[in-house]
Tab-separated table of C-alpha atoms in Angstrom:
chain	number	residue	atom	x	y	z
A	5	MET	CA	10.012	-27.098	-12.978
A	6	LYS	CA	12.357	-24.767	-14.820
A	7	ILE	CA	11.877	-21.144	-15.990
A	8	LYS	CA	11.574	-21.071	-19.805
A	9	SER	CA	11.449	-17.355	-20.501
A	10	ILE	CA	10.954	-13.926	-18.987
A	11	LYS	CA	9.120	-10.946	-20.504
A	12	VAL	CA	9.061	-7.418	-19.265
A	13	TRP	CA	6.959	-4.362	-20.515
A	14	LEU	CA	5.584	-1.010	-19.366
A	15	GLU	CA	1.989	0.114	-19.573
A	16	HIS	CA	0.855	3.765	-19.381
A	17	LEU	CA	-2.596	3.666	-17.744
A	18	PRO	CA	-4.866	6.654	-17.223
A	19	LEU	CA	-6.898	7.019	-14.009
A	20	THR	CA	-10.662	7.508	-14.154
A	21	LYS	CA	-10.453	9.805	-11.162
A	22	PRO	CA	-7.329	12.072	-11.106
A	23	TYR	CA	-6.572	13.160	-7.454
A	24	THR	CA	-4.541	15.665	-5.487
A	25	ILE	CA	-2.351	14.933	-2.516
A	26	ALA	CA	-0.408	17.392	-0.374
A	27	TYR	CA	2.294	18.101	-2.924
A	28	LYS	CA	1.130	17.066	-6.415
A	29	VAL	CA	-1.772	16.196	-8.728
A	30	ILE	CA	-1.874	12.621	-10.060
A	31	GLU	CA	-3.728	11.878	-13.362
A	32	ASP	CA	-2.330	8.653	-14.633
A	33	THR	CA	0.212	5.919	-13.789
A	34	GLU	CA	2.978	3.837	-15.330
A	35	ILE	CA	3.180	0.099	-14.393
A	36	VAL	CA	5.915	-2.331	-15.231
A	37	PHE	CA	4.741	-5.902	-15.802
A	38	LEU	CA	6.970	-9.042	-15.471
A	39	GLU	CA	5.938	-12.373	-16.928
A	40	ILE	CA	7.706	-15.607	-15.989
A	41	LEU	CA	6.814	-18.589	-18.190
A	42	LEU	CA	7.692	-22.105	-16.951
A	43	GLU	CA	8.442	-25.081	-19.077
A	44	ASN	CA	5.009	-26.629	-18.421
A	45	GLY	CA	3.286	-23.491	-19.644
A	46	ILE	CA	2.364	-22.000	-16.281
A	47	VAL	CA	2.746	-18.189	-16.198
A	48	GLY	CA	3.606	-16.098	-13.127
A	49	LEU	CA	2.937	-12.375	-13.186
A	50	GLY	CA	4.633	-9.532	-11.312
A	51	ALA	CA	3.945	-5.849	-11.453
A	52	SER	CA	5.611	-2.693	-10.119
A	53	ASN	CA	4.723	0.991	-9.841
A	54	PRO	CA	7.349	2.557	-7.533
A	55	PHE	CA	6.719	6.082	-6.259
A	56	GLU	CA	9.834	8.187	-6.886
A	57	ASP	CA	9.094	10.752	-4.130
A	58	VAL	CA	9.266	8.013	-1.557
A	59	ILE	CA	11.866	5.509	-2.630
A	60	GLY	CA	13.690	7.392	-5.387
A	61	GLU	CA	12.895	4.840	-8.060
A	62	THR	CA	10.828	5.512	-11.237
A	63	PRO	CA	9.005	2.986	-13.355
A	64	GLN	CA	11.378	3.719	-16.191
A	65	GLN	CA	14.280	2.733	-13.951
A	66	THR	CA	12.450	-0.437	-13.028
A	67	LEU	CA	11.837	-1.271	-16.686
A	68	ILE	CA	15.564	-0.735	-17.453
A	69	ASN	CA	16.562	-2.897	-14.500
A	70	LEU	CA	14.238	-5.684	-15.460
A	71	SER	CA	15.185	-5.585	-19.199
A	72	GLY	CA	18.858	-6.153	-18.607
A	73	ASP	CA	20.883	-9.338	-18.789
A	74	TYR	CA	20.577	-10.013	-15.008
A	75	LEU	CA	16.996	-11.166	-15.053
A	76	GLN	CA	17.525	-13.346	-18.138
A	77	SER	CA	20.047	-15.344	-16.041
A	78	PHE	CA	17.036	-16.714	-14.215
A	79	VAL	CA	16.050	-18.642	-17.349
A	80	GLY	CA	16.835	-22.377	-16.780
A	81	ARG	CA	16.577	-22.016	-13.030
A	82	ASP	CA	14.182	-24.139	-10.996
A	83	ILE	CA	11.058	-22.285	-9.789
A	84	ASN	CA	11.211	-24.323	-6.594
A	85	ASP	CA	14.259	-22.202	-5.833
A	86	TYR	CA	12.147	-19.057	-5.858
A	87	ASN	CA	13.343	-18.011	-2.351
A	88	THR	CA	16.936	-18.092	-3.422
A	89	LEU	CA	16.196	-16.174	-6.570
A	90	ILE	CA	14.476	-13.476	-4.572
A	91	ASP	CA	17.400	-13.247	-2.185
A	92	GLU	CA	19.809	-12.905	-5.167
A	93	ALA	CA	17.617	-10.129	-6.592
A	94	ILE	CA	17.576	-8.295	-3.243
A	95	LEU	CA	21.413	-8.367	-3.271
A	96	HIS	CA	21.668	-7.310	-6.906
A	97	PHE	CA	19.259	-4.463	-6.603
A	98	PRO	CA	19.774	-3.284	-3.043
A	99	THR	CA	18.366	0.260	-3.529
A	100	MET	CA	15.662	-0.617	-6.101
A	101	PRO	CA	12.649	-2.017	-4.138
A	102	GLY	CA	10.249	-1.491	-7.072
A	103	THR	CA	12.454	-3.700	-9.196
A	104	VAL	CA	12.755	-6.390	-6.486
A	105	ALA	CA	8.975	-6.148	-5.860
A	106	ALA	CA	8.146	-7.175	-9.504
A	107	ILE	CA	10.585	-10.060	-9.441
A	108	ASP	CA	9.354	-11.231	-5.933
A	109	ILE	CA	5.677	-11.081	-6.973
A	110	ALA	CA	6.208	-12.912	-10.256
A	111	LEU	CA	8.244	-15.668	-8.583
A	112	HIS	CA	5.792	-16.213	-5.833
A	113	ASP	CA	2.914	-16.202	-8.354
A	114	ALA	CA	4.692	-18.760	-10.635
A	115	PHE	CA	5.705	-20.997	-7.729
A	116	CYS	CA	2.192	-21.080	-6.185
A	117	ARG	CA	0.539	-21.709	-9.506
A	118	SER	CA	2.917	-24.555	-10.167
A	119	LYS	CA	1.779	-26.119	-6.800
A	120	GLY	CA	-1.931	-25.294	-7.402
A	121	ILE	CA	-2.239	-22.986	-4.338
A	122	ARG	CA	-2.866	-19.385	-3.660
A	123	ILE	CA	-0.144	-17.093	-2.297
A	124	VAL	CA	-1.921	-16.772	1.000
A	125	ASP	CA	-2.070	-20.552	1.278
A	126	LEU	CA	1.721	-20.684	1.018
A	127	PHE	CA	2.040	-18.963	4.370
A	128	GLY	CA	-1.298	-19.898	5.946
A	129	GLN	CA	-4.297	-17.461	6.169
A	130	LYS	CA	-4.665	-15.687	9.548
A	131	VAL	CA	-7.102	-12.872	8.659
A	132	ASP	CA	-10.038	-12.561	6.196
A	133	GLY	CA	-12.789	-10.238	5.028
A	134	LEU	CA	-11.445	-6.867	6.224
A	135	LEU	CA	-12.869	-3.599	4.949
A	136	THR	CA	-10.709	-1.499	2.633
A	137	SER	CA	-10.787	2.247	2.627
A	138	VAL	CA	-11.174	4.187	-0.586
A	139	THR	CA	-9.359	7.427	-1.098
A	140	ILE	CA	-10.616	10.906	-1.901
A	141	GLY	CA	-7.923	13.406	-2.879
A	142	ILE	CA	-7.777	17.046	-1.815
A	143	LYS	CA	-10.750	18.808	-3.392
A	144	ASP	CA	-13.461	21.209	-2.539
A	145	LEU	CA	-16.226	20.250	-0.070
A	146	ASP	CA	-18.964	19.638	-2.547
A	147	GLN	CA	-16.823	17.406	-4.745
A	148	MET	CA	-15.645	15.491	-1.725
A	149	MET	CA	-19.237	14.953	-0.506
A	150	ASP	CA	-20.321	13.699	-3.940
A	151	ASP	CA	-17.447	11.219	-4.018
A	152	ALA	CA	-18.246	9.982	-0.522
A	153	LYS	CA	-21.935	9.486	-1.416
A	154	ALA	CA	-20.883	7.581	-4.505
A	155	TYR	CA	-18.529	5.229	-2.563
A	156	LEU	CA	-21.218	4.677	0.147
A	157	ALA	CA	-23.633	3.696	-2.568
A	158	GLN	CA	-21.118	1.177	-3.875
A	159	GLY	CA	-20.947	-0.487	-0.438
A	160	PHE	CA	-17.644	1.040	0.889
A	161	LYS	CA	-17.675	1.810	4.620
A	162	ILE	CA	-14.291	3.589	5.086
A	163	ILE	CA	-13.242	6.827	3.437
A	164	LYS	CA	-9.656	8.096	3.485
A	165	ILE	CA	-9.248	11.743	2.565
A	166	LYS	CA	-6.029	13.448	1.579
A	167	THR	CA	-5.073	16.426	3.679
A	168	GLY	CA	-1.997	18.440	4.550
A	169	ILE	CA	-2.288	21.708	2.529
A	170	ASP	CA	-4.476	23.803	4.810
A	171	VAL	CA	-5.250	22.556	8.371
A	172	GLU	CA	-8.402	24.740	8.778
A	173	GLU	CA	-9.863	23.392	5.426
A	174	ASP	CA	-8.924	19.866	6.593
A	175	ILE	CA	-10.865	20.363	9.798
A	176	ALA	CA	-13.846	21.616	7.928
A	177	ARG	CA	-13.746	18.736	5.495
A	178	VAL	CA	-13.541	16.071	8.118
A	179	SER	CA	-16.239	17.706	10.153
A	180	ARG	CA	-18.556	17.873	7.160
A	181	LEU	CA	-18.063	14.304	6.389
A	182	SER	CA	-18.643	13.283	9.927
A	183	GLU	CA	-21.793	15.392	10.230
A	184	GLU	CA	-23.207	14.104	6.966
A	185	PHE	CA	-22.506	10.386	7.362
A	186	LYS	CA	-22.260	9.899	11.080
A	187	ARG	CA	-22.114	6.164	11.741
A	188	LYS	CA	-22.342	5.220	8.053
A	189	LEU	CA	-18.697	5.918	7.273
A	190	LEU	CA	-15.410	5.611	9.134
A	191	ILE	CA	-12.963	8.358	8.295
A	192	ARG	CA	-9.222	8.033	7.844
A	193	VAL	CA	-6.861	10.950	7.095
A	194	ASP	CA	-3.617	10.987	5.119
A	195	ALA	CA	-1.627	14.111	5.544
A	196	ASN	CA	1.314	12.997	3.325
A	197	GLN	CA	3.803	14.806	5.619
A	198	GLY	CA	1.762	18.022	5.259
A	199	TYR	CA	1.710	19.148	8.935
A	200	ASP	CA	4.157	20.279	11.502
A	201	ILE	CA	3.665	19.198	15.120
A	202	ASN	CA	1.708	22.357	16.072
A	203	GLN	CA	-0.667	21.953	13.152
A	204	LEU	CA	-1.098	18.212	14.044
A	205	GLN	CA	-1.891	18.972	17.629
A	206	TYR	CA	-4.371	21.683	16.516
A	207	PHE	CA	-6.011	19.275	14.086
A	208	LEU	CA	-6.265	16.590	16.852
A	209	LYS	CA	-7.898	19.009	19.249
A	210	LYS	CA	-10.443	20.240	16.784
A	211	THR	CA	-11.424	16.770	15.510
A	212	LYS	CA	-11.111	14.675	18.718
A	213	HIS	CA	-14.885	14.335	19.065
A	214	LEU	CA	-15.234	13.001	15.389
A	215	GLY	CA	-13.749	9.543	15.992
A	216	ILE	CA	-11.173	9.628	13.211
A	217	GLU	CA	-9.916	6.139	12.843
A	218	LEU	CA	-6.355	6.731	11.600
A	219	ILE	CA	-3.952	9.589	10.685
A	220	GLU	CA	-1.430	8.536	8.173
A	221	GLN	CA	2.078	10.166	8.036
A	222	PRO	CA	1.196	13.484	9.562
A	223	LEU	CA	4.732	14.874	9.795
A	224	ARG	CA	7.631	14.987	7.387
A	225	ILE	CA	10.124	12.153	7.188
A	226	GLY	CA	12.683	12.557	9.902
A	227	ALA	CA	10.378	14.377	12.249
A	228	ASP	CA	8.953	11.233	13.775
A	229	ILE	CA	10.392	11.865	17.170
A	230	GLU	CA	8.074	15.010	17.486
A	231	LEU	CA	5.093	12.673	17.562
A	232	LEU	CA	6.193	11.806	21.121
A	233	LYS	CA	4.761	15.188	22.120
A	234	CYS	CA	1.302	13.648	21.473
A	235	THR	CA	-0.340	11.305	23.990
A	236	ASP	CA	-0.002	7.539	23.971
A	237	GLU	CA	-3.670	7.294	22.987
A	238	GLU	CA	-3.160	9.707	20.009
A	239	ARG	CA	-0.061	7.920	18.824
A	240	LYS	CA	-1.974	4.622	18.611
A	241	ILE	CA	-3.872	5.932	15.466
A	242	PHE	CA	-0.744	7.463	13.818
A	243	VAL	CA	0.285	5.382	10.756
A	244	ALA	CA	3.933	5.413	9.461
A	245	ASP	CA	4.022	5.502	5.674
A	246	GLU	CA	6.800	7.559	4.005
A	247	SER	CA	8.935	7.065	7.092
A	248	LEU	CA	8.603	3.249	6.862
A	249	ILE	CA	10.456	2.118	3.870
A	250	ASP	CA	12.522	-1.005	4.545
A	251	LEU	CA	13.615	-3.380	7.362
A	252	ALA	CA	16.065	-0.856	8.792
A	253	SER	CA	13.452	1.802	9.131
A	254	ALA	CA	10.976	-0.641	10.556
A	255	ILE	CA	13.517	-1.623	13.317
A	256	HIS	CA	14.247	2.094	13.928
A	257	LEU	CA	10.505	2.932	14.402
A	258	CYS	CA	10.093	0.055	16.890
A	259	LYS	CA	12.509	1.576	19.324
A	260	ASN	CA	10.818	2.801	22.587
A	261	PRO	CA	9.081	5.209	22.925
A	262	ILE	CA	7.254	4.122	19.715
A	263	PRO	CA	6.004	7.074	17.667
A	264	TYR	CA	3.504	5.166	15.539
A	265	GLY	CA	0.820	2.594	16.507
A	266	VAL	CA	0.411	1.350	12.960
A	267	PHE	CA	2.801	0.510	10.050
A	268	ASN	CA	1.710	1.169	6.405
A	269	VAL	CA	3.362	-1.737	4.519
A	270	LYS	CA	3.549	-1.302	0.805
A	271	LEU	CA	5.152	-3.988	-1.500
A	272	MET	CA	6.455	-1.157	-3.723
A	273	LYS	CA	8.316	0.385	-0.802
A	274	CYS	CA	9.840	-2.675	0.767
A	275	GLY	CA	10.555	-4.893	-2.192
A	276	GLY	CA	7.868	-7.409	-2.319
A	277	ILE	CA	6.159	-10.173	-0.353
A	278	LYS	CA	9.332	-11.565	1.340
A	279	ASN	CA	10.469	-8.308	2.859
A	280	ALA	CA	6.868	-7.320	3.725
A	281	ARG	CA	6.550	-10.435	5.904
A	282	LYS	CA	9.792	-9.608	7.662
A	283	ILE	CA	8.519	-6.061	8.457
A	284	ALA	CA	5.241	-7.632	9.623
A	285	GLN	CA	7.146	-9.894	12.172
A	286	ILE	CA	9.245	-6.877	13.393
A	287	ALA	CA	5.962	-4.946	13.976
A	288	ARG	CA	4.244	-7.874	15.673
A	289	GLN	CA	7.106	-8.151	18.170
A	290	ALA	CA	6.685	-4.472	18.968
A	291	GLY	CA	2.944	-4.685	19.328
A	292	ILE	CA	2.329	-2.576	16.157
A	293	ASP	CA	-0.648	-3.243	13.963
A	294	LEU	CA	-0.391	-3.403	10.134
A	295	PHE	CA	-2.051	-1.241	7.575
A	296	TRP	CA	-1.621	-2.516	3.976
A	297	GLY	CA	-1.421	0.261	1.472
A	298	CYS	CA	-0.528	0.732	-2.171
A	299	ASN	CA	0.221	3.163	-5.051
A	300	ASP	CA	-1.893	3.266	-8.201
A	301	GLU	CA	-1.250	-0.337	-9.120
A	302	SER	CA	-2.372	-3.216	-11.204
A	303	ASN	CA	-4.635	-6.092	-9.839
A	304	VAL	CA	-1.377	-8.099	-10.072
A	305	SER	CA	0.338	-6.404	-7.238
A	306	ILE	CA	-2.772	-5.486	-5.282
A	307	SER	CA	-3.686	-9.142	-5.165
A	308	ALA	CA	-0.236	-10.063	-3.951
A	309	ALA	CA	-0.453	-7.419	-1.242
A	310	LEU	CA	-3.943	-8.737	-0.107
A	311	HIS	CA	-2.805	-12.300	0.062
A	312	VAL	CA	0.361	-11.584	2.148
A	313	ALA	CA	-1.655	-9.148	4.345
A	314	TYR	CA	-4.016	-11.990	5.207
A	315	SER	CA	-1.129	-14.216	6.118
A	316	CYS	CA	-0.101	-11.844	8.904
A	317	GLU	CA	-2.029	-12.058	12.163
A	318	ASN	CA	-1.278	-8.376	13.123
A	319	THR	CA	-3.017	-7.210	9.952
A	320	LYS	CA	-5.878	-4.864	11.065
A	321	TYR	CA	-6.354	-2.301	8.272
A	322	LEU	CA	-6.530	-2.355	4.436
A	323	ASP	CA	-6.121	0.560	2.045
A	324	LEU	CA	-5.853	-1.566	-1.209
A	325	ASP	CA	-7.873	0.553	-3.541
A	326	GLY	CA	-5.011	1.148	-6.007
A	327	SER	CA	-6.495	-0.634	-8.941
A	328	PHE	CA	-10.066	0.602	-8.558
A	329	ASP	CA	-9.605	3.731	-10.638
A	330	LEU	CA	-7.449	2.395	-13.435
A	331	ALA	CA	-9.133	2.948	-16.816
A	332	TYR	CA	-8.201	-0.699	-17.621
A	333	ASP	CA	-6.026	-3.463	-16.254
A	334	LEU	CA	-4.210	-6.468	-17.736
A	335	LYS	CA	-5.219	-9.111	-15.269
A	336	GLN	CA	-8.318	-10.330	-13.496
A	337	SER	CA	-7.854	-9.782	-9.801
A	338	GLY	CA	-6.815	-12.361	-7.192
A	339	PHE	CA	-9.496	-10.898	-4.945
A	340	VAL	CA	-13.200	-9.955	-4.759
A	341	VAL	CA	-14.740	-6.961	-3.069
A	342	ASP	CA	-18.114	-7.352	-1.411
A	343	GLU	CA	-19.728	-4.439	0.462
A	344	GLY	CA	-16.256	-2.971	0.915
A	345	ARG	CA	-14.697	-6.194	2.270
A	346	MET	CA	-11.903	-7.810	0.352
A	347	TYR	CA	-11.519	-11.669	-0.085
A	348	CYS	CA	-8.699	-13.675	-1.637
A	349	VAL	CA	-9.473	-15.856	-4.655
A	350	VAL	CA	-7.210	-17.735	-6.988
């Protein structure tokens, strides 16, 4: 079945809950959508929201890349050759993973719909029904507690809080959460590169008794080797995020001694489903677990991330809440959430 037409556009979407991370306040998001129409009327959708601070690509650049003549050259090509088309896109946009992600997701979606299967079925489902965390940005204690109570009432069991501005305040916030909710909520922490090694070790010492599940990207990019000053047990809960961008960085972070016990795989960082599965395999060979994360994204790309996550047997953690706070979305999700657990649907 051949590709009949391709359409690209950008949507500016406000967030219902603006949030603060270690270095900025985020109030809205821009998402680029890609629609591939096949000759039989089947439509495949892709979406991209690259984070400039991490990969150096903006949604505006993604839109320009996808609106050019290159992508129109796919018209008339057979959707059964989707793998070849993705490989060609990777070569054409070697430093634009957000652009490649939109193309990769749309092609996978179109191909799978043409075969009447889900994306997860293409690879074989290995995991199901994992809990996702929901994120609380940096805010005062009372606001944080109100958000946590609201999420618990909605059925969520894991809270991820943003930290990295003031380590003493971070310790107080985590301690308050743990004291208030005890065994009702698991706590994850995302420092967004906000600590140095001394602050991290101090944070670990003061919160050791609280049972924090994961600590995401505690140190700045390039300082990963300093994590080796921590114990093997401590490093098991460290999650590589900004330090893990592509296949090359995945290979580098798998060299012994390994600084991180977990990889945060994001389709917007690595360039879509195909590259994500390659990173997953690299991690599996090194004994590293997978944590699937996201930016503020549409259901289109969140669904794709969940489907590929469940096709990887070393997937252990989900943080796929990126579409929950959009004021509106353009597509019904390819997943359902039940008591905090995520399940793939068509």
